[in-house]
mmCIF file of C-alpha atoms in Angstrom:
data_model
loop_
_atom_site.group_PDB
_atom_site.id
_atom_site.type_symbol
_atom_site.label_atom_id
_atom_site.label_comp_id
_atom_site.label_asym_id
_atom_site.label_seq_id
_atom_site.Cartn_x
_atom_site.Cartn_y
_atom_site.Cartn_z
ATOM 1 C CA MET T 1 -88.905 -118.670 -82.842
ATOM 2 C CA SER T 2 -88.979 -121.759 -85.102
ATOM 3 C CA ASN T 3 -91.300 -122.128 -88.054
ATOM 4 C CA ILE T 4 -93.250 -124.924 -86.384
ATOM 5 C CA SER T 5 -93.815 -122.865 -83.243
ATOM 6 C CA LYS T 6 -95.091 -120.031 -85.434
ATOM 7 C CA LEU T 7 -97.679 -122.360 -86.927
ATOM 8 C CA GLU T 8 -98.676 -123.531 -83.464
ATOM 9 C CA LEU T 9 -99.035 -119.912 -82.388
ATOM 10 C CA MET T 10 -101.258 -119.336 -85.431
ATOM 11 C CA TRP T 11 -103.446 -122.278 -84.338
ATOM 12 C CA GLN T 12 -103.809 -120.790 -80.854
ATOM 13 C CA GLN T 13 -104.660 -117.352 -82.244
ATOM 14 C CA ARG T 14 -107.330 -118.777 -84.544
ATOM 15 C CA ALA T 15 -108.862 -120.849 -81.773
ATOM 16 C CA LYS T 16 -108.942 -117.793 -79.510
ATOM 17 C CA ALA T 17 -110.470 -115.678 -82.289
ATOM 18 C CA PHE T 18 -113.249 -118.230 -82.847
ATOM 19 C CA ARG T 19 -114.039 -118.324 -79.118
ATOM 20 C CA GLY T 20 -114.192 -114.552 -79.035
ATOM 21 C CA GLU T 21 -116.376 -114.523 -82.133
ATOM 22 C CA THR T 22 -118.934 -116.989 -80.734
ATOM 23 C CA LEU T 23 -118.980 -115.875 -77.086
ATOM 24 C CA PRO T 24 -121.624 -113.139 -77.615
ATOM 25 C CA TYR T 25 -123.933 -115.679 -79.264
ATOM 26 C CA PHE T 26 -123.598 -118.016 -76.295
ATOM 27 C CA ARG T 27 -124.734 -115.121 -74.114
ATOM 28 C CA TYR T 28 -127.817 -114.588 -76.277
ATOM 29 C CA MET T 29 -128.518 -118.307 -76.088
ATOM 30 C CA GLY T 30 -128.261 -118.154 -72.286
ATOM 31 C CA GLN T 31 -130.768 -115.296 -72.170
ATOM 32 C CA SER T 32 -133.265 -117.174 -74.359
ATOM 33 C CA GLY T 33 -134.242 -119.777 -71.767
ATOM 34 C CA PHE T 34 -132.645 -122.604 -73.744
ATOM 35 C CA PRO T 35 -130.378 -123.629 -70.819
ATOM 36 C CA ALA T 36 -133.468 -123.961 -68.617
ATOM 37 C CA PHE T 37 -135.091 -126.137 -71.277
ATOM 38 C CA MET T 38 -131.983 -128.320 -71.452
ATOM 39 C CA SER T 39 -131.882 -128.501 -67.653
ATOM 40 C CA LEU T 40 -135.435 -129.833 -67.711
ATOM 41 C CA ILE T 41 -134.410 -132.471 -70.248
ATOM 42 C CA LEU T 42 -131.392 -133.391 -68.096
ATOM 43 C CA ILE T 43 -133.478 -133.711 -64.952
ATOM 44 C CA SER T 44 -136.153 -135.810 -66.635
ATOM 45 C CA SER T 45 -133.500 -137.994 -68.275
ATOM 46 C CA THR T 46 -131.787 -138.491 -64.925
ATOM 47 C CA ILE T 47 -135.056 -139.553 -63.319
ATOM 48 C CA GLY T 48 -135.748 -141.968 -66.163
ATOM 49 C CA TYR T 49 -132.211 -143.357 -65.972
ATOM 50 C CA ILE T 50 -132.430 -143.944 -62.213
ATOM 51 C CA ASN T 51 -135.813 -145.657 -62.573
ATOM 52 C CA LEU T 52 -134.405 -147.827 -65.346
ATOM 53 C CA ILE T 53 -131.462 -148.884 -63.154
ATOM 54 C CA ARG T 54 -133.740 -149.675 -60.205
ATOM 55 C CA HIS T 55 -136.330 -151.573 -62.242
ATOM 56 C CA MET T 56 -134.310 -153.166 -65.018
ATOM 57 C CA PRO T 57 -136.543 -155.510 -67.038
ATOM 58 C CA ALA T 58 -135.204 -159.023 -67.587
ATOM 59 C CA SER T 59 -135.673 -158.697 -71.343
ATOM 60 C CA PHE T 60 -133.646 -155.464 -71.595
ATOM 61 C CA PRO T 61 -131.266 -155.541 -74.620
ATOM 62 C CA PHE T 62 -128.077 -154.939 -72.630
ATOM 63 C CA ALA T 63 -125.625 -155.653 -75.450
ATOM 64 C CA THR T 64 -127.628 -153.857 -78.150
ATOM 65 C CA VAL T 65 -127.903 -150.656 -76.121
ATOM 66 C CA GLY T 66 -124.210 -150.773 -75.312
ATOM 67 C CA VAL T 67 -123.181 -151.336 -78.921
ATOM 68 C CA ILE T 68 -125.337 -148.454 -80.188
ATOM 69 C CA ALA T 69 -124.407 -145.957 -77.467
ATOM 70 C CA LEU T 70 -120.685 -146.696 -77.433
ATOM 71 C CA THR T 71 -120.344 -146.950 -81.210
ATOM 72 C CA LEU T 72 -121.760 -143.456 -81.623
ATOM 73 C CA VAL T 73 -119.294 -141.819 -79.229
ATOM 74 C CA LEU T 74 -116.256 -143.938 -80.108
ATOM 75 C CA CYS T 75 -116.573 -143.588 -83.894
ATOM 76 C CA TRP T 76 -117.373 -139.866 -83.902
ATOM 77 C CA SER T 77 -113.989 -138.255 -84.582
ATOM 78 C CA PRO T 78 -114.238 -134.581 -85.645
ATOM 79 C CA LEU T 79 -111.182 -132.399 -86.207
ATOM 80 C CA ARG T 80 -111.095 -128.626 -85.688
ATOM 81 C CA THR T 81 -108.240 -127.148 -87.693
ATOM 82 C CA TRP T 82 -109.437 -123.517 -88.102
ATOM 83 C CA LEU T 83 -108.233 -123.682 -91.726
ATOM 84 C CA ALA T 84 -109.784 -121.345 -94.311
ATOM 85 C CA ALA T 85 -109.860 -121.230 -98.108
ATOM 86 C CA GLY T 86 -106.933 -118.801 -98.328
ATOM 87 C CA ASP T 87 -104.651 -121.229 -96.518
ATOM 88 C CA VAL T 88 -104.348 -123.294 -99.695
ATOM 89 C CA VAL T 89 -102.277 -120.432 -101.102
ATOM 90 C CA PHE T 90 -100.478 -119.084 -98.050
ATOM 91 C CA MET T 91 -99.863 -122.190 -95.910
ATOM 92 C CA MET T 92 -99.475 -124.967 -98.489
ATOM 93 C CA PRO T 93 -95.775 -124.101 -99.102
ATOM 94 C CA ARG T 94 -95.208 -125.037 -95.435
ATOM 95 C CA GLU T 95 -97.098 -128.310 -95.650
ATOM 96 C CA ALA T 96 -94.101 -130.285 -94.371
ATOM 97 C CA GLU T 97 -94.132 -128.215 -91.171
ATOM 98 C CA MET T 98 -97.808 -128.766 -90.290
ATOM 99 C CA ALA T 99 -97.173 -131.593 -87.809
ATOM 100 C CA GLY T 100 -97.229 -129.285 -84.775
ATOM 101 C CA TYR T 101 -100.334 -127.498 -86.046
ATOM 102 C CA LEU T 102 -102.188 -130.785 -86.488
ATOM 103 C CA ARG T 103 -101.000 -132.065 -83.125
ATOM 104 C CA LEU T 104 -102.831 -129.198 -81.429
ATOM 105 C CA SER T 105 -105.972 -129.950 -83.450
ATOM 106 C CA PHE T 106 -105.910 -133.624 -82.520
ATOM 107 C CA ARG T 107 -105.331 -132.786 -78.859
ATOM 108 C CA HIS T 108 -108.152 -130.235 -78.804
ATOM 109 C CA THR T 109 -110.801 -132.480 -80.363
ATOM 110 C CA SER T 110 -109.629 -135.752 -78.795
ATOM 111 C CA ILE T 111 -109.954 -134.383 -75.266
ATOM 112 C CA ALA T 112 -113.542 -133.230 -75.839
ATOM 113 C CA CYS T 113 -114.546 -136.471 -77.594
ATOM 114 C CA SER T 114 -112.860 -138.586 -74.909
ATOM 115 C CA ILE T 115 -114.773 -136.780 -72.162
ATOM 116 C CA LEU T 116 -118.055 -137.465 -73.978
ATOM 117 C CA ALA T 117 -117.118 -141.121 -74.512
ATOM 118 C CA THR T 118 -116.178 -141.457 -70.841
ATOM 119 C CA ILE T 119 -119.532 -140.054 -69.709
ATOM 120 C CA VAL T 120 -121.466 -142.445 -71.960
ATOM 121 C CA PHE T 121 -119.310 -145.386 -70.846
ATOM 122 C CA LEU T 122 -119.858 -144.596 -67.154
ATOM 123 C CA LEU T 123 -123.609 -144.251 -67.739
ATOM 124 C CA TYR T 124 -123.736 -147.588 -69.519
ATOM 125 C CA LEU T 125 -121.632 -149.439 -66.929
ATOM 126 C CA PRO T 126 -124.412 -149.778 -64.285
ATOM 127 C CA ILE T 127 -126.716 -151.112 -67.000
ATOM 128 C CA TYR T 128 -124.071 -153.589 -68.176
ATOM 129 C CA ASN T 129 -123.389 -154.806 -64.626
ATOM 130 C CA GLN T 130 -127.051 -155.749 -64.211
ATOM 131 C CA GLY T 131 -126.851 -157.916 -67.314
ATOM 132 C CA PRO T 132 -124.503 -160.812 -68.065
ATOM 133 C CA ALA T 133 -121.414 -158.654 -67.292
ATOM 134 C CA ILE T 134 -119.067 -161.192 -68.866
ATOM 135 C CA ASN T 135 -115.986 -158.929 -68.768
ATOM 136 C CA GLY T 136 -114.833 -156.507 -66.092
ATOM 137 C CA ALA T 137 -115.262 -152.749 -66.161
ATOM 138 C CA LEU T 138 -111.523 -152.037 -66.250
ATOM 139 C CA LEU T 139 -110.993 -154.343 -69.219
ATOM 140 C CA LEU T 140 -113.897 -152.752 -71.097
ATOM 141 C CA ALA T 141 -112.493 -149.290 -70.353
ATOM 142 C CA VAL T 142 -109.122 -150.281 -71.869
ATOM 143 C CA VAL T 143 -110.874 -151.709 -74.926
ATOM 144 C CA ALA T 144 -112.998 -148.565 -75.334
ATOM 145 C CA ALA T 145 -109.885 -146.362 -75.116
ATOM 146 C CA ALA T 146 -108.133 -148.495 -77.747
ATOM 147 C CA LEU T 147 -111.164 -148.366 -80.028
ATOM 148 C CA LYS T 148 -111.343 -144.585 -79.647
ATOM 149 C CA ALA T 149 -107.682 -144.236 -80.599
ATOM 150 C CA GLY T 150 -108.195 -146.570 -83.549
ATOM 151 C CA ASN T 151 -111.155 -144.529 -84.777
ATOM 152 C CA VAL T 152 -109.184 -141.287 -84.564
ATOM 153 C CA TRP T 153 -106.448 -142.941 -86.649
ATOM 154 C CA GLY T 154 -108.966 -144.339 -89.132
ATOM 155 C CA ALA T 155 -110.801 -141.017 -89.483
ATOM 156 C CA TRP T 156 -107.527 -139.260 -90.322
ATOM 157 C CA LYS T 157 -106.721 -141.895 -92.949
ATOM 158 C CA GLU T 158 -110.191 -141.357 -94.452
ATOM 159 C CA ARG T 159 -109.668 -137.603 -94.657
ATOM 160 C CA ARG T 160 -106.530 -138.211 -96.716
ATOM 161 C CA MET T 161 -108.244 -140.510 -99.242
ATOM 162 C CA THR T 162 -108.404 -139.211 -102.789
ATOM 163 C CA TRP T 163 -111.862 -140.463 -103.782
ATOM 164 C CA ALA T 164 -114.996 -139.409 -101.911
ATOM 165 C CA GLY T 165 -116.766 -142.715 -102.614
ATOM 166 C CA MET T 166 -113.921 -144.729 -101.093
ATOM 167 C CA ARG T 167 -113.844 -142.380 -98.122
ATOM 168 C CA ARG T 168 -117.542 -142.944 -97.434
ATOM 169 C CA LEU T 169 -117.176 -146.702 -97.854
ATOM 170 C CA MET T 170 -114.276 -146.872 -95.408
ATOM 171 C CA ARG T 171 -116.198 -144.760 -92.910
ATOM 172 C CA VAL T 172 -119.118 -147.187 -93.038
ATOM 173 C CA LEU T 173 -116.738 -150.134 -92.627
ATOM 174 C CA ARG T 174 -115.023 -148.432 -89.680
ATOM 175 C CA TRP T 175 -118.319 -147.912 -87.885
ATOM 176 C CA ALA T 176 -119.419 -151.477 -88.658
ATOM 177 C CA MET T 177 -116.133 -152.998 -87.444
ATOM 178 C CA THR T 178 -116.271 -150.928 -84.257
ATOM 179 C CA ALA T 179 -119.829 -152.090 -83.585
ATOM 180 C CA LEU T 180 -118.880 -155.738 -84.191
ATOM 181 C CA THR T 181 -115.865 -155.426 -81.892
ATOM 182 C CA LEU T 182 -117.994 -153.910 -79.127
ATOM 183 C CA ALA T 183 -120.580 -156.663 -79.576
ATOM 184 C CA ALA T 184 -117.827 -159.252 -79.160
ATOM 185 C CA TRP T 185 -116.542 -157.720 -75.920
ATOM 186 C CA LEU T 186 -120.058 -157.329 -74.483
ATOM 187 C CA THR T 187 -121.239 -160.862 -75.306
ATOM 188 C CA CYS T 188 -118.139 -163.108 -75.418
ATOM 189 C CA THR T 189 -115.358 -164.089 -73.055
ATOM 190 C CA ALA T 190 -112.157 -162.046 -73.020
ATOM 191 C CA TRP T 191 -110.009 -164.454 -75.046
ATOM 192 C CA GLN T 192 -112.657 -164.855 -77.745
ATOM 193 C CA ALA T 193 -113.201 -161.088 -77.988
ATOM 194 C CA ALA T 194 -109.444 -160.451 -78.023
ATOM 195 C CA GLY T 195 -108.946 -162.864 -80.922
ATOM 196 C CA PHE T 196 -111.776 -161.268 -82.872
ATOM 197 C CA THR T 197 -110.408 -157.780 -82.157
ATOM 198 C CA LEU T 198 -106.979 -158.819 -83.404
ATOM 199 C CA LEU T 199 -108.471 -160.054 -86.676
ATOM 200 C CA ILE T 200 -110.492 -156.833 -87.079
ATOM 201 C CA GLY T 201 -107.388 -154.754 -86.388
ATOM 202 C CA ILE T 202 -105.306 -156.592 -88.995
ATOM 203 C CA LEU T 203 -108.131 -156.340 -91.538
ATOM 204 C CA SER T 204 -108.464 -152.601 -90.868
ATOM 205 C CA MET T 205 -104.759 -151.957 -91.369
ATOM 206 C CA LEU T 206 -104.798 -153.866 -94.646
ATOM 207 C CA LEU T 207 -107.908 -152.083 -95.925
ATOM 208 C CA TYR T 208 -106.616 -148.610 -95.077
ATOM 209 C CA ARG T 209 -103.423 -149.290 -97.047
ATOM 210 C CA LEU T 210 -105.324 -149.852 -100.302
ATOM 211 C CA PRO T 211 -106.840 -146.438 -101.268
ATOM 212 C CA THR T 212 -104.645 -143.693 -102.697
ATOM 213 C CA LYS T 213 -104.161 -140.757 -100.329
ATOM 214 C CA HIS T 214 -103.124 -137.128 -100.324
ATOM 215 C CA PRO T 215 -100.050 -136.244 -98.238
ATOM 216 C CA PHE T 216 -102.104 -133.488 -96.586
ATOM 217 C CA PRO T 217 -105.871 -133.143 -97.294
ATOM 218 C CA TRP T 218 -106.124 -129.350 -97.502
ATOM 219 C CA GLU T 219 -109.460 -129.179 -99.317
ATOM 220 C CA ARG T 220 -111.048 -131.824 -97.095
ATOM 221 C CA LEU T 221 -109.978 -130.098 -93.865
ATOM 222 C CA ILE T 222 -111.101 -126.683 -95.114
ATOM 223 C CA GLU T 223 -114.483 -128.097 -96.132
ATOM 224 C CA GLU T 224 -114.901 -129.836 -92.768
ATOM 225 C CA GLU T 225 -114.021 -126.672 -90.865
ATOM 226 C CA ALA T 226 -116.487 -124.606 -92.924
ATOM 227 C CA ARG T 227 -119.234 -127.141 -92.266
ATOM 228 C CA THR T 228 -118.544 -127.085 -88.531
ATOM 229 C CA ARG T 229 -118.684 -123.287 -88.427
ATOM 230 C CA LYS T 230 -121.954 -123.370 -90.356
ATOM 231 C CA ARG T 231 -123.470 -125.722 -87.779
ATOM 232 C CA TYR T 232 -122.466 -123.394 -84.972
ATOM 233 C CA TYR T 233 -124.130 -120.440 -86.666
ATOM 234 C CA ALA T 234 -127.183 -122.468 -87.638
ATOM 235 C CA PHE T 235 -127.602 -123.232 -83.940
ATOM 236 C CA PHE T 236 -127.066 -119.605 -82.922
ATOM 237 C CA GLY T 237 -129.546 -118.559 -85.607
ATOM 238 C CA LEU T 238 -132.308 -120.139 -83.526
ATOM 239 C CA PHE T 239 -131.861 -117.361 -80.959
ATOM 240 C CA ILE T 240 -130.619 -114.287 -82.847
ATOM 241 C CA ASP T 241 -129.743 -113.159 -86.376
ATOM 242 C CA VAL T 242 -126.217 -114.202 -87.305
ATOM 243 C CA PRO T 243 -123.967 -113.440 -90.286
ATOM 244 C CA THR T 244 -125.253 -115.214 -93.377
ATOM 245 C CA LEU T 245 -123.182 -118.236 -94.349
ATOM 246 C CA PRO T 246 -123.362 -120.116 -97.675
ATOM 247 C CA SER T 247 -126.017 -122.812 -97.302
ATOM 248 C CA SER T 248 -125.390 -126.357 -98.431
ATOM 249 C CA ILE T 249 -127.979 -127.923 -100.718
ATOM 250 C CA ALA T 250 -128.782 -131.641 -100.749
ATOM 251 C CA ARG T 251 -131.084 -133.078 -103.396
ATOM 252 C CA ARG T 252 -132.556 -135.842 -101.168
ATOM 253 C CA SER T 253 -134.183 -137.722 -104.017
ATOM 254 C CA TYR T 254 -136.078 -139.908 -101.547
ATOM 255 C CA LEU T 255 -138.095 -136.811 -100.539
ATOM 256 C CA SER T 256 -138.373 -135.135 -103.950
ATOM 257 C CA TRP T 257 -141.740 -136.823 -104.594
ATOM 258 C CA ILE T 258 -143.268 -134.394 -102.084
ATOM 259 C CA LEU T 259 -142.573 -131.471 -104.439
ATOM 260 C CA ARG T 260 -144.367 -133.262 -107.276
ATOM 261 C CA THR T 261 -147.583 -133.288 -105.229
ATOM 262 C CA ILE T 262 -147.719 -129.461 -105.209
ATOM 263 C CA PRO T 263 -149.777 -128.051 -108.126
ATOM 264 C CA TYR T 264 -147.708 -125.917 -110.457
ATOM 265 C CA SER T 265 -149.482 -122.551 -110.290
ATOM 266 C CA ASN T 266 -148.938 -118.967 -109.232
ATOM 267 C CA ARG T 267 -151.005 -119.357 -106.087
ATOM 268 C CA ASN T 268 -148.672 -122.139 -104.874
ATOM 269 C CA THR T 269 -145.428 -120.290 -105.542
ATOM 270 C CA PHE T 270 -144.447 -119.879 -101.913
ATOM 271 C CA VAL T 271 -145.725 -123.336 -100.975
ATOM 272 C CA TYR T 272 -143.311 -124.839 -103.484
ATOM 273 C CA LEU T 273 -140.482 -122.490 -102.515
ATOM 274 C CA TYR T 274 -140.658 -123.114 -98.760
ATOM 275 C CA THR T 275 -141.180 -126.848 -99.216
ATOM 276 C CA ALA T 276 -138.126 -127.094 -101.465
ATOM 277 C CA SER T 277 -136.109 -124.984 -99.035
ATOM 278 C CA MET T 278 -137.082 -127.177 -96.115
ATOM 279 C CA LEU T 279 -136.338 -130.440 -97.910
ATOM 280 C CA ARG T 280 -133.054 -129.479 -99.564
ATOM 281 C CA THR T 281 -131.270 -127.333 -96.993
ATOM 282 C CA GLU T 282 -129.445 -128.468 -93.889
ATOM 283 C CA MET T 283 -132.609 -127.795 -91.903
ATOM 284 C CA GLY T 284 -134.351 -130.711 -93.628
ATOM 285 C CA GLY T 285 -131.530 -133.053 -92.714
ATOM 286 C CA ILE T 286 -131.629 -131.958 -89.072
ATOM 287 C CA ILE T 287 -135.403 -132.392 -88.873
ATOM 288 C CA LEU T 288 -135.192 -135.812 -90.507
ATOM 289 C CA ARG T 289 -132.507 -136.982 -88.075
ATOM 290 C CA LEU T 290 -134.450 -135.627 -85.101
ATOM 291 C CA LEU T 291 -137.575 -137.397 -86.318
ATOM 292 C CA ILE T 292 -135.836 -140.758 -86.725
ATOM 293 C CA LEU T 293 -134.073 -140.470 -83.365
ATOM 294 C CA GLY T 294 -137.276 -139.308 -81.668
ATOM 295 C CA CYS T 295 -139.292 -142.230 -83.065
ATOM 296 C CA LEU T 296 -136.648 -144.676 -81.891
ATOM 297 C CA ILE T 297 -136.343 -143.313 -78.351
ATOM 298 C CA THR T 298 -140.087 -142.849 -77.835
ATOM 299 C CA TYR T 299 -140.615 -146.427 -78.986
ATOM 300 C CA TRP T 300 -138.124 -147.705 -76.399
ATOM 301 C CA PHE T 301 -139.752 -145.714 -73.599
ATOM 302 C CA ALA T 302 -143.261 -146.687 -74.696
ATOM 303 C CA GLU T 303 -142.460 -150.384 -75.058
ATOM 304 C CA ALA T 304 -141.042 -150.410 -71.521
ATOM 305 C CA VAL T 305 -144.122 -148.441 -70.269
ATOM 306 C CA SER T 306 -141.664 -146.134 -68.498
ATOM 307 C CA LEU T 307 -143.254 -144.041 -65.709
ATOM 308 C CA SER T 308 -146.606 -145.717 -66.438
ATOM 309 C CA GLY T 309 -146.384 -144.531 -70.027
ATOM 310 C CA TYR T 310 -145.671 -140.877 -69.259
ATOM 311 C CA GLY T 311 -141.941 -141.306 -69.856
ATOM 312 C CA SER T 312 -142.589 -141.781 -73.575
ATOM 313 C CA VAL T 313 -144.934 -138.777 -73.517
ATOM 314 C CA LEU T 314 -142.165 -136.630 -72.035
ATOM 315 C CA VAL T 315 -139.720 -137.777 -74.732
ATOM 316 C CA PHE T 316 -142.427 -137.147 -77.340
ATOM 317 C CA PHE T 317 -142.784 -133.504 -76.272
ATOM 318 C CA ILE T 318 -139.011 -133.018 -76.080
ATOM 319 C CA PHE T 319 -138.514 -134.097 -79.693
ATOM 320 C CA MET T 320 -141.648 -132.303 -80.827
ATOM 321 C CA GLY T 321 -140.224 -129.120 -79.287
ATOM 322 C CA LEU T 322 -136.835 -129.625 -80.944
ATOM 323 C CA ILE T 323 -138.483 -130.115 -84.340
ATOM 324 C CA ALA T 324 -140.660 -127.043 -83.773
ATOM 325 C CA VAL T 325 -137.564 -124.964 -82.987
ATOM 326 C CA GLN T 326 -135.860 -126.142 -86.172
ATOM 327 C CA LEU T 327 -138.966 -125.440 -88.271
ATOM 328 C CA GLY T 328 -139.101 -121.936 -86.814
ATOM 329 C CA GLY T 329 -135.869 -121.160 -88.652
ATOM 330 C CA LEU T 330 -137.621 -121.646 -91.998
ATOM 331 C CA ARG T 331 -138.908 -118.063 -91.878
ATOM 332 C CA HIS T 332 -135.321 -116.756 -91.988
ATOM 333 C CA ILE T 333 -134.219 -118.684 -95.096
ATOM 334 C CA HIS T 334 -135.393 -116.083 -97.644
ATOM 335 C CA ARG T 335 -135.449 -113.100 -95.316
ATOM 336 C CA TYR T 336 -132.682 -111.256 -97.164
ATOM 337 C CA SER T 337 -133.369 -112.582 -100.673
ATOM 338 C CA VAL T 338 -133.476 -110.036 -103.481
ATOM 339 C CA TRP T 339 -136.073 -111.875 -105.556
ATOM 340 C CA LYS T 340 -138.878 -110.735 -103.212
ATOM 341 C CA HIS T 341 -138.400 -107.199 -104.519
ATOM 342 C CA VAL T 342 -138.195 -108.316 -108.180
ATOM 343 C CA TYR T 343 -141.250 -110.504 -108.663
ATOM 344 C CA PRO T 344 -144.719 -108.971 -108.035
ATOM 345 C CA LEU T 345 -145.900 -111.488 -105.434
ATOM 346 C CA PRO T 346 -148.121 -110.266 -102.588
ATOM 347 C CA GLU T 347 -146.536 -110.341 -99.123
ATOM 348 C CA LYS T 348 -149.719 -111.675 -97.510
ATOM 349 C CA GLN T 349 -149.595 -114.683 -99.806
ATOM 350 C CA ARG T 350 -146.028 -115.405 -98.712
ATOM 351 C CA ILE T 351 -146.916 -115.318 -95.007
ATOM 352 C CA GLU T 352 -150.028 -117.453 -95.367
ATOM 353 C CA GLN T 353 -148.295 -120.070 -97.451
ATOM 354 C CA TYR T 354 -145.312 -120.159 -95.088
ATOM 355 C CA LEU T 355 -147.698 -120.799 -92.184
ATOM 356 C CA LYS T 356 -149.379 -123.522 -94.220
ATOM 357 C CA ILE T 357 -146.093 -125.350 -94.812
ATOM 358 C CA ASP T 358 -145.084 -124.973 -91.169
ATOM 359 C CA ARG T 359 -148.448 -126.339 -90.020
ATOM 360 C CA LEU T 360 -148.351 -129.321 -92.414
ATOM 361 C CA ALA T 361 -144.786 -130.200 -91.437
ATOM 362 C CA MET T 362 -145.579 -129.973 -87.716
ATOM 363 C CA VAL T 363 -148.718 -132.097 -88.105
ATOM 364 C CA GLN T 364 -146.930 -134.820 -90.050
ATOM 365 C CA CYS T 365 -143.904 -134.981 -87.744
ATOM 366 C CA THR T 366 -146.109 -134.908 -84.643
ATOM 367 C CA LEU T 367 -148.393 -137.673 -85.883
ATOM 368 C CA LEU T 368 -145.462 -139.904 -86.755
ATOM 369 C CA LEU T 369 -143.869 -139.349 -83.348
ATOM 370 C CA TRP T 370 -147.210 -139.946 -81.630
ATOM 371 C CA LEU T 371 -147.705 -143.287 -83.378
ATOM 372 C CA PHE T 372 -144.459 -144.508 -81.814
ATOM 373 C CA VAL T 373 -145.953 -143.572 -78.441
ATOM 374 C CA ALA T 374 -149.527 -144.779 -78.847
ATOM 375 C CA LEU T 375 -149.016 -148.129 -80.591
ATOM 376 C CA PRO T 376 -146.359 -149.608 -78.250
ATOM 377 C CA LEU T 377 -148.265 -148.417 -75.163
ATOM 378 C CA ALA T 378 -151.479 -150.000 -76.446
ATOM 379 C CA LEU T 379 -149.833 -153.279 -77.472
ATOM 380 C CA ALA T 380 -147.436 -153.663 -74.537
ATOM 381 C CA GLY T 381 -149.638 -152.746 -71.598
ATOM 382 C CA GLY T 382 -153.032 -151.655 -72.864
ATOM 383 C CA VAL T 383 -152.247 -148.090 -71.745
ATOM 384 C CA TYR T 384 -154.191 -145.368 -73.575
ATOM 385 C CA VAL T 385 -154.510 -142.311 -71.314
ATOM 386 C CA PRO T 386 -150.916 -140.950 -71.700
ATOM 387 C CA SER T 387 -151.056 -141.089 -75.512
ATOM 388 C CA LEU T 388 -154.470 -139.400 -75.559
ATOM 389 C CA ILE T 389 -153.192 -136.613 -73.302
ATOM 390 C CA ALA T 390 -150.151 -136.245 -75.566
ATOM 391 C CA ILE T 391 -152.136 -135.857 -78.766
ATOM 392 C CA VAL T 392 -154.579 -133.385 -77.181
ATOM 393 C CA LEU T 393 -151.765 -131.162 -75.861
ATOM 394 C CA ALA T 394 -149.905 -131.451 -79.179
ATOM 395 C CA ALA T 395 -153.034 -130.390 -81.086
ATOM 396 C CA MET T 396 -153.441 -127.382 -78.775
ATOM 397 C CA TYR T 397 -149.839 -126.318 -79.427
ATOM 398 C CA ILE T 398 -150.189 -126.719 -83.196
ATOM 399 C CA GLY T 399 -153.382 -124.686 -83.010
ATOM 400 C CA ILE T 400 -151.745 -121.684 -81.303
ATOM 401 C CA ARG T 401 -148.432 -121.933 -83.194
ATOM 402 C CA PRO T 402 -149.525 -119.885 -86.278
ATOM 403 C CA ALA T 403 -150.452 -116.900 -84.098
ATOM 404 C CA ARG T 404 -147.038 -117.006 -82.409
ATOM 405 C CA LEU T 405 -145.294 -117.214 -85.764
ATOM 406 C CA ARG T 406 -147.274 -114.233 -87.069
ATOM 407 C CA LYS T 407 -145.983 -112.141 -84.163
ATOM 408 C CA LYS T 408 -142.408 -113.226 -84.882
ATOM 409 C CA LEU T 409 -142.828 -112.446 -88.578
ATOM 410 C CA ALA T 410 -144.199 -109.000 -87.737
ATOM 411 C CA LYS T 411 -141.281 -108.391 -85.409
ATOM 412 C CA ASP T 412 -138.826 -109.426 -88.120
ATOM 413 C CA GLU T 413 -140.444 -107.021 -90.563
ATOM 414 C CA ASP T 414 -140.189 -104.160 -88.056
ATOM 415 C CA GLU T 415 -136.496 -104.908 -87.519
ATOM 416 C CA ASP T 416 -135.879 -104.872 -91.279
#
């Protein structure tokens, strides 16, 4: 057996080991009712999509929607390598033989990403055909495939770059150039778009030649793999306790002013602690992204008065539920911390202040989401009933949420 085939066999064994490691957690997720919740979202989204196709407004932003949707799936280029920290020592001497190993990684991730891109493209095609539809579907499919391949190539070049700042800059430029290329193909004739694409391609090749690069980005690939594994376990942690992984901390200076509003005193110890944990851990980033995405989508549904305004209400509750699920994980952040047994702080104070932070966060996120429902509905069609129903039901949920969290906290204490 050749050396390269041994490395390929190692890739297959690691992939199989990860599937075996995560399979039990997928079973717990299936037993939690989450698939039923996602099925409800899928059904409601399908109904909304069909209604949108049947009653497409004349002012619908056909090109803008296409650029946003396709850019997201064409530029997203992850890479699962299954590499770990110890590989820097044990596998680096065989760096020149890693081509077969990487080929399997590219094949594994490219197939999954291509399937997702194909689904989004096929969903967008009926919308595009009701608009100007300047270019044919087959031509757009070829262009999308070429852009996907170009993004995979560009993402690999970025991983090899020496400086993190240059890597981030090139990633932003890659996404921007992809969006501009898509805009050209969706709004211009084929020869104009082809000429623009050629210029973008030449510019990209020249730009990617400039930064210095590593022959093989070991540290970057190991870091990316660790972050991907952490996301898997953060998701599984919503349904069952999982092995503790090192948490990443982000300062998020644009949110640090919130901590300065908390009085510095013993009675606010846990308020400060849980607020800082929420803002600086990965949970805060997820909640922030969900909030931004939720505001954007609810605004679109509300402005179009979809389903007489109740379409935006449905999206509002979907994102409110997703944020509530993420916030529920806050109670696990310091569950196994040693400091609780060192400092003489009363347990009741910890629970009450945790519930206070959860309630404040839910209220603020819910109100912001609701504004993107109520204001467009009122301004676009003078519709008020759906937004009033939404805020009443949201207030009822926020009112009963502390009692539910108390039961979960009590259950956690019994398990400990």
